[in-house]
């Protein structure tokens, strides 16, 4: 079972976001205080609100507490989930298996930047692409979703190609209103 939800953060009222803040744990509230911009706070609260709505729909739960691993990854005892946000959209995915999601707005990416996390095969894919920026963001979101889904470190990203599914991971990537969304699921 996989449930993926996407929403424009501007569609949530201040009241809805304030209610989500009130329902949040103290660790998360403290984290929100570190955000310098109101937009980052809105993005994060919107992702949490999408998660709360999906959990209510799937599990009938409105009251639950998110815990954190020693690495700071948020977890729930009854499901696996992942959150992401970029510009005006937030996304969430829920599953019974380890799962990761990333969303990024398609924008211009300078050629040659941040290639250290790519495999040689992925660099060739990028160099031969007709749309460098979209292809870079395609790879980036797949790598980010892999990080969120697995226990691999960011240093290991250059060793794992995300161009195809592997024996351990399945990827789904789509373009949604000029955003690229990738979901990685542990098999």
PDB file of C-alpha atoms in Angstrom:
ATOM      1  CA  UNK A   1       0.000   0.000   0.000  1.00  0.00           C
ATOM      2  CA  UNK A   2       1.357   3.395  -0.999  1.00  0.00           C
ATOM      3  CA  UNK A   3      -0.535   6.659  -0.559  1.00  0.00           C
ATOM      4  CA  UNK A   4       1.011   9.766  -2.111  1.00  0.00           C
ATOM      5  CA  UNK A   5      -0.429  13.236  -1.489  1.00  0.00           C
ATOM      6  CA  UNK A   6       0.545  16.596  -2.973  1.00  0.00           C
ATOM      7  CA  UNK A   7      -0.868  20.025  -2.160  1.00  0.00           C
ATOM      8  CA  UNK A   8      -0.230  23.657  -2.901  1.00  0.00           C
ATOM      9  CA  UNK A   9       0.859  25.210   0.393  1.00  0.00           C
ATOM     10  CA  UNK A  10      -1.093  28.380  -0.416  1.00  0.00           C
ATOM     11  CA  UNK A  11      -4.372  26.429  -0.246  1.00  0.00           C
ATOM     12  CA  UNK A  12      -4.070  25.959   3.526  1.00  0.00           C
ATOM     13  CA  UNK A  13      -5.513  28.654   5.756  1.00  0.00           C
ATOM     14  CA  UNK A  14      -3.564  30.227   8.602  1.00  0.00           C
ATOM     15  CA  UNK A  15      -6.040  28.548  10.958  1.00  0.00           C
ATOM     16  CA  UNK A  16      -5.288  25.095   9.561  1.00  0.00           C
ATOM     17  CA  UNK A  17      -1.544  25.665   9.861  1.00  0.00           C
ATOM     18  CA  UNK A  18      -1.892  27.089  13.383  1.00  0.00           C
ATOM     19  CA  UNK A  19      -3.900  24.011  14.401  1.00  0.00           C
ATOM     20  CA  UNK A  20      -1.204  21.738  12.962  1.00  0.00           C
ATOM     21  CA  UNK A  21       1.391  23.673  14.954  1.00  0.00           C
ATOM     22  CA  UNK A  22      -0.636  23.205  18.163  1.00  0.00           C
ATOM     23  CA  UNK A  23      -0.879  19.445  17.534  1.00  0.00           C
ATOM     24  CA  UNK A  24       2.870  19.129  16.896  1.00  0.00           C
ATOM     25  CA  UNK A  25       5.433  17.818  19.381  1.00  0.00           C
ATOM     26  CA  UNK A  26       7.879  20.117  21.159  1.00  0.00           C
ATOM     27  CA  UNK A  27      10.895  18.896  19.125  1.00  0.00           C
ATOM     28  CA  UNK A  28       9.183  19.886  15.888  1.00  0.00           C
ATOM     29  CA  UNK A  29       8.041  23.234  17.293  1.00  0.00           C
ATOM     30  CA  UNK A  30      11.631  23.971  18.285  1.00  0.00           C
ATOM     31  CA  UNK A  31      12.822  23.005  14.799  1.00  0.00           C
ATOM     32  CA  UNK A  32      10.310  25.436  13.260  1.00  0.00           C
ATOM     33  CA  UNK A  33      11.811  28.262  15.321  1.00  0.00           C
ATOM     34  CA  UNK A  34      15.136  27.724  13.527  1.00  0.00           C
ATOM     35  CA  UNK A  35      13.584  28.482  10.123  1.00  0.00           C
ATOM     36  CA  UNK A  36      14.372  32.015   9.029  1.00  0.00           C
ATOM     37  CA  UNK A  37      11.533  32.488   6.562  1.00  0.00           C
ATOM     38  CA  UNK A  38       7.792  32.247   7.033  1.00  0.00           C
ATOM     39  CA  UNK A  39       7.579  30.385   3.719  1.00  0.00           C
ATOM     40  CA  UNK A  40       9.825  27.568   5.047  1.00  0.00           C
ATOM     41  CA  UNK A  41       7.590  27.288   8.114  1.00  0.00           C
ATOM     42  CA  UNK A  42       4.485  27.215   5.884  1.00  0.00           C
ATOM     43  CA  UNK A  43       6.052  24.530   3.668  1.00  0.00           C
ATOM     44  CA  UNK A  44       6.958  22.341   6.625  1.00  0.00           C
ATOM     45  CA  UNK A  45       3.628  22.748   8.414  1.00  0.00           C
ATOM     46  CA  UNK A  46       1.796  22.082   5.141  1.00  0.00           C
ATOM     47  CA  UNK A  47       3.691  18.800   4.670  1.00  0.00           C
ATOM     48  CA  UNK A  48       2.771  17.807   8.234  1.00  0.00           C
ATOM     49  CA  UNK A  49      -0.864  18.759   7.625  1.00  0.00           C
ATOM     50  CA  UNK A  50      -0.964  16.646   4.451  1.00  0.00           C
ATOM     51  CA  UNK A  51       0.444  13.739   6.485  1.00  0.00           C
ATOM     52  CA  UNK A  52      -2.148  14.234   9.252  1.00  0.00           C
ATOM     53  CA  UNK A  53      -5.012  14.287   6.719  1.00  0.00           C
ATOM     54  CA  UNK A  54      -3.727  11.142   4.982  1.00  0.00           C
ATOM     55  CA  UNK A  55      -3.285   9.254   8.277  1.00  0.00           C
ATOM     56  CA  UNK A  56      -6.799  10.225   9.307  1.00  0.00           C
ATOM     57  CA  UNK A  57      -8.135   8.960   5.985  1.00  0.00           C
ATOM     58  CA  UNK A  58      -6.155   5.689   5.950  1.00  0.00           C
ATOM     59  CA  UNK A  59      -5.926   4.736   9.618  1.00  0.00           C
ATOM     60  CA  UNK A  60      -8.695   6.794  11.209  1.00  0.00           C
ATOM     61  CA  UNK A  61      -6.143   8.324  13.588  1.00  0.00           C
ATOM     62  CA  UNK A  62      -6.127  12.022  14.367  1.00  0.00           C
ATOM     63  CA  UNK A  63      -4.047  11.918  17.522  1.00  0.00           C
ATOM     64  CA  UNK A  64      -0.561  10.431  17.297  1.00  0.00           C
ATOM     65  CA  UNK A  65       2.963  11.446  18.165  1.00  0.00           C
ATOM     66  CA  UNK A  66       5.878  11.439  15.775  1.00  0.00           C
ATOM     67  CA  UNK A  67       9.119  10.110  17.267  1.00  0.00           C
ATOM     68  CA  UNK A  68      12.620  10.573  15.913  1.00  0.00           C
ATOM     69  CA  UNK A  69      15.502   8.208  15.294  1.00  0.00           C
ATOM     70  CA  UNK A  70      18.933   9.074  16.654  1.00  0.00           C
ATOM     71  CA  UNK A  71      19.673  10.558  13.209  1.00  0.00           C
ATOM     72  CA  UNK A  72      16.628  12.830  13.476  1.00  0.00           C
ATOM     73  CA  UNK A  73      14.416  10.946  11.011  1.00  0.00           C
ATOM     74  CA  UNK A  74      10.718  11.266  11.952  1.00  0.00           C
ATOM     75  CA  UNK A  75       8.926   7.942  12.500  1.00  0.00           C
ATOM     76  CA  UNK A  76       5.528   6.550  13.450  1.00  0.00           C
ATOM     77  CA  UNK A  77       4.890   3.108  14.984  1.00  0.00           C
ATOM     78  CA  UNK A  78       2.047   2.155  12.627  1.00  0.00           C
ATOM     79  CA  UNK A  79       3.375   3.207   9.190  1.00  0.00           C
ATOM     80  CA  UNK A  80       6.351   4.478   7.227  1.00  0.00           C
ATOM     81  CA  UNK A  81       6.221   7.972   5.760  1.00  0.00           C
ATOM     82  CA  UNK A  82       8.273  10.661   4.080  1.00  0.00           C
ATOM     83  CA  UNK A  83       7.724  14.386   3.545  1.00  0.00           C
ATOM     84  CA  UNK A  84       9.112  16.930   1.109  1.00  0.00           C
ATOM     85  CA  UNK A  85       8.448  20.477  -0.046  1.00  0.00           C
ATOM     86  CA  UNK A  86       9.665  22.885  -2.686  1.00  0.00           C
ATOM     87  CA  UNK A  87       8.451  26.391  -3.479  1.00  0.00           C
ATOM     88  CA  UNK A  88       4.620  26.259  -3.482  1.00  0.00           C
ATOM     89  CA  UNK A  89       4.102  22.504  -3.088  1.00  0.00           C
ATOM     90  CA  UNK A  90       4.428  19.986  -0.290  1.00  0.00           C
ATOM     91  CA  UNK A  91       4.225  16.224  -0.661  1.00  0.00           C
ATOM     92  CA  UNK A  92       3.895  13.198   1.555  1.00  0.00           C
ATOM     93  CA  UNK A  93       3.989   9.459   0.974  1.00  0.00           C
ATOM     94  CA  UNK A  94       2.797   6.738   3.359  1.00  0.00           C
ATOM     95  CA  UNK A  95       3.501   3.019   3.088  1.00  0.00           C
ATOM     96  CA  UNK A  96       3.881  -0.155   5.105  1.00  0.00           C
ATOM     97  CA  UNK A  97       7.459  -0.408   3.716  1.00  0.00           C
ATOM     98  CA  UNK A  98      10.386   1.987   3.953  1.00  0.00           C
ATOM     99  CA  UNK A  99       9.670   4.849   1.593  1.00  0.00           C
ATOM    100  CA  UNK A 100      11.105   8.203   0.545  1.00  0.00           C
ATOM    101  CA  UNK A 101       9.775  11.162  -1.445  1.00  0.00           C
ATOM    102  CA  UNK A 102      11.325  14.291  -2.897  1.00  0.00           C
ATOM    103  CA  UNK A 103       9.739  17.154  -4.815  1.00  0.00           C
ATOM    104  CA  UNK A 104      11.652  19.907  -6.615  1.00  0.00           C
ATOM    105  CA  UNK A 105      10.500  22.716  -8.848  1.00  0.00           C
ATOM    106  CA  UNK A 106      12.042  22.570 -12.313  1.00  0.00           C
ATOM    107  CA  UNK A 107      14.477  25.460 -12.544  1.00  0.00           C
ATOM    108  CA  UNK A 108      17.673  26.307 -14.370  1.00  0.00           C
ATOM    109  CA  UNK A 109      20.635  24.318 -13.098  1.00  0.00           C
ATOM    110  CA  UNK A 110      24.169  25.398 -13.956  1.00  0.00           C
ATOM    111  CA  UNK A 111      25.959  22.697 -15.957  1.00  0.00           C
ATOM    112  CA  UNK A 112      28.634  20.810 -14.084  1.00  0.00           C
ATOM    113  CA  UNK A 113      27.499  21.718 -10.568  1.00  0.00           C
ATOM    114  CA  UNK A 114      27.004  19.109  -7.826  1.00  0.00           C
ATOM    115  CA  UNK A 115      27.996  16.097  -9.896  1.00  0.00           C
ATOM    116  CA  UNK A 116      29.894  14.446  -7.027  1.00  0.00           C
ATOM    117  CA  UNK A 117      26.823  12.445  -5.970  1.00  0.00           C
ATOM    118  CA  UNK A 118      26.310  10.897  -9.439  1.00  0.00           C
ATOM    119  CA  UNK A 119      27.626   7.642 -10.851  1.00  0.00           C
ATOM    120  CA  UNK A 120      29.583   7.679 -14.124  1.00  0.00           C
ATOM    121  CA  UNK A 121      26.490   6.284 -15.870  1.00  0.00           C
ATOM    122  CA  UNK A 122      24.323   9.096 -14.492  1.00  0.00           C
ATOM    123  CA  UNK A 123      26.845  11.738 -15.564  1.00  0.00           C
ATOM    124  CA  UNK A 124      26.727  10.336 -19.108  1.00  0.00           C
ATOM    125  CA  UNK A 125      22.923  10.389 -18.988  1.00  0.00           C
ATOM    126  CA  UNK A 126      23.035  14.023 -17.925  1.00  0.00           C
ATOM    127  CA  UNK A 127      25.583  15.043 -20.575  1.00  0.00           C
ATOM    128  CA  UNK A 128      23.515  13.449 -23.355  1.00  0.00           C
ATOM    129  CA  UNK A 129      20.247  14.971 -22.155  1.00  0.00           C
ATOM    130  CA  UNK A 130      18.372  17.528 -24.262  1.00  0.00           C
ATOM    131  CA  UNK A 131      17.154  19.316 -21.106  1.00  0.00           C
ATOM    132  CA  UNK A 132      20.055  19.431 -18.664  1.00  0.00           C
ATOM    133  CA  UNK A 133      18.111  21.153 -15.856  1.00  0.00           C
ATOM    134  CA  UNK A 134      15.118  18.789 -15.897  1.00  0.00           C
ATOM    135  CA  UNK A 135      17.415  15.763 -16.131  1.00  0.00           C
ATOM    136  CA  UNK A 136      19.543  16.984 -13.231  1.00  0.00           C
ATOM    137  CA  UNK A 137      16.446  17.530 -11.061  1.00  0.00           C
ATOM    138  CA  UNK A 138      15.145  14.101 -12.133  1.00  0.00           C
ATOM    139  CA  UNK A 139      18.352  12.506 -10.815  1.00  0.00           C
ATOM    140  CA  UNK A 140      18.449  14.756  -7.741  1.00  0.00           C
ATOM    141  CA  UNK A 141      14.908  13.856  -6.635  1.00  0.00           C
ATOM    142  CA  UNK A 142      15.563  10.161  -7.144  1.00  0.00           C
ATOM    143  CA  UNK A 143      18.759  10.377  -5.070  1.00  0.00           C
ATOM    144  CA  UNK A 144      16.987  12.365  -2.317  1.00  0.00           C
ATOM    145  CA  UNK A 145      14.096   9.880  -2.202  1.00  0.00           C
ATOM    146  CA  UNK A 146      16.653   7.041  -1.964  1.00  0.00           C
ATOM    147  CA  UNK A 147      18.370   8.750   0.982  1.00  0.00           C
ATOM    148  CA  UNK A 148      15.044   9.160   2.787  1.00  0.00           C
ATOM    149  CA  UNK A 149      14.042   5.554   2.102  1.00  0.00           C
ATOM    150  CA  UNK A 150      17.276   3.837   3.070  1.00  0.00           C
ATOM    151  CA  UNK A 151      20.049   3.840   5.611  1.00  0.00           C
ATOM    152  CA  UNK A 152      22.711   4.754   3.074  1.00  0.00           C
ATOM    153  CA  UNK A 153      24.781   7.864   3.628  1.00  0.00           C
ATOM    154  CA  UNK A 154      25.070  10.781   1.237  1.00  0.00           C
ATOM    155  CA  UNK A 155      28.695   9.720   0.656  1.00  0.00           C
ATOM    156  CA  UNK A 156      27.441   6.451  -0.847  1.00  0.00           C
ATOM    157  CA  UNK A 157      25.171   8.145  -3.419  1.00  0.00           C
ATOM    158  CA  UNK A 158      27.865   8.178  -6.098  1.00  0.00           C
ATOM    159  CA  UNK A 159      27.995   4.371  -5.888  1.00  0.00           C
ATOM    160  CA  UNK A 160      24.294   3.726  -6.562  1.00  0.00           C
ATOM    161  CA  UNK A 161      22.641   4.479  -9.892  1.00  0.00           C
ATOM    162  CA  UNK A 162      19.043   5.655  -9.762  1.00  0.00           C
ATOM    163  CA  UNK A 163      18.453   5.443 -13.510  1.00  0.00           C
ATOM    164  CA  UNK A 164      16.775   2.048 -13.139  1.00  0.00           C
ATOM    165  CA  UNK A 165      15.119   0.087 -10.355  1.00  0.00           C
ATOM    166  CA  UNK A 166      17.518  -2.136  -8.408  1.00  0.00           C
ATOM    167  CA  UNK A 167      17.151  -5.428  -6.554  1.00  0.00           C
ATOM    168  CA  UNK A 168      16.433  -3.361  -3.432  1.00  0.00           C
ATOM    169  CA  UNK A 169      14.591  -0.234  -4.595  1.00  0.00           C
ATOM    170  CA  UNK A 170      11.764   0.765  -6.939  1.00  0.00           C
ATOM    171  CA  UNK A 171      11.550   4.353  -8.209  1.00  0.00           C
ATOM    172  CA  UNK A 172       8.541   6.254  -9.516  1.00  0.00           C
ATOM    173  CA  UNK A 173       9.125   9.727 -10.941  1.00  0.00           C
ATOM    174  CA  UNK A 174       6.679  12.134 -12.524  1.00  0.00           C
ATOM    175  CA  UNK A 175       6.398  15.738 -13.621  1.00  0.00           C
ATOM    176  CA  UNK A 176       3.563  17.531 -11.835  1.00  0.00           C
ATOM    177  CA  UNK A 177       2.801  21.173 -12.668  1.00  0.00           C
ATOM    178  CA  UNK A 178       6.490  21.908 -13.410  1.00  0.00           C
ATOM    179  CA  UNK A 179       7.682  20.015 -10.326  1.00  0.00           C
ATOM    180  CA  UNK A 180       9.471  16.685 -10.426  1.00  0.00           C
ATOM    181  CA  UNK A 181       8.371  14.201  -7.780  1.00  0.00           C
ATOM    182  CA  UNK A 182      10.243  10.990  -7.068  1.00  0.00           C
ATOM    183  CA  UNK A 183       9.260   8.192  -4.718  1.00  0.00           C
ATOM    184  CA  UNK A 184      11.655   5.412  -3.722  1.00  0.00           C
ATOM    185  CA  UNK A 185      10.305   2.251  -2.122  1.00  0.00           C
ATOM    186  CA  UNK A 186      12.304  -0.495  -0.439  1.00  0.00           C
ATOM    187  CA  UNK A 187      11.458  -3.877  -1.987  1.00  0.00           C
TER     188      UNK A 187
END
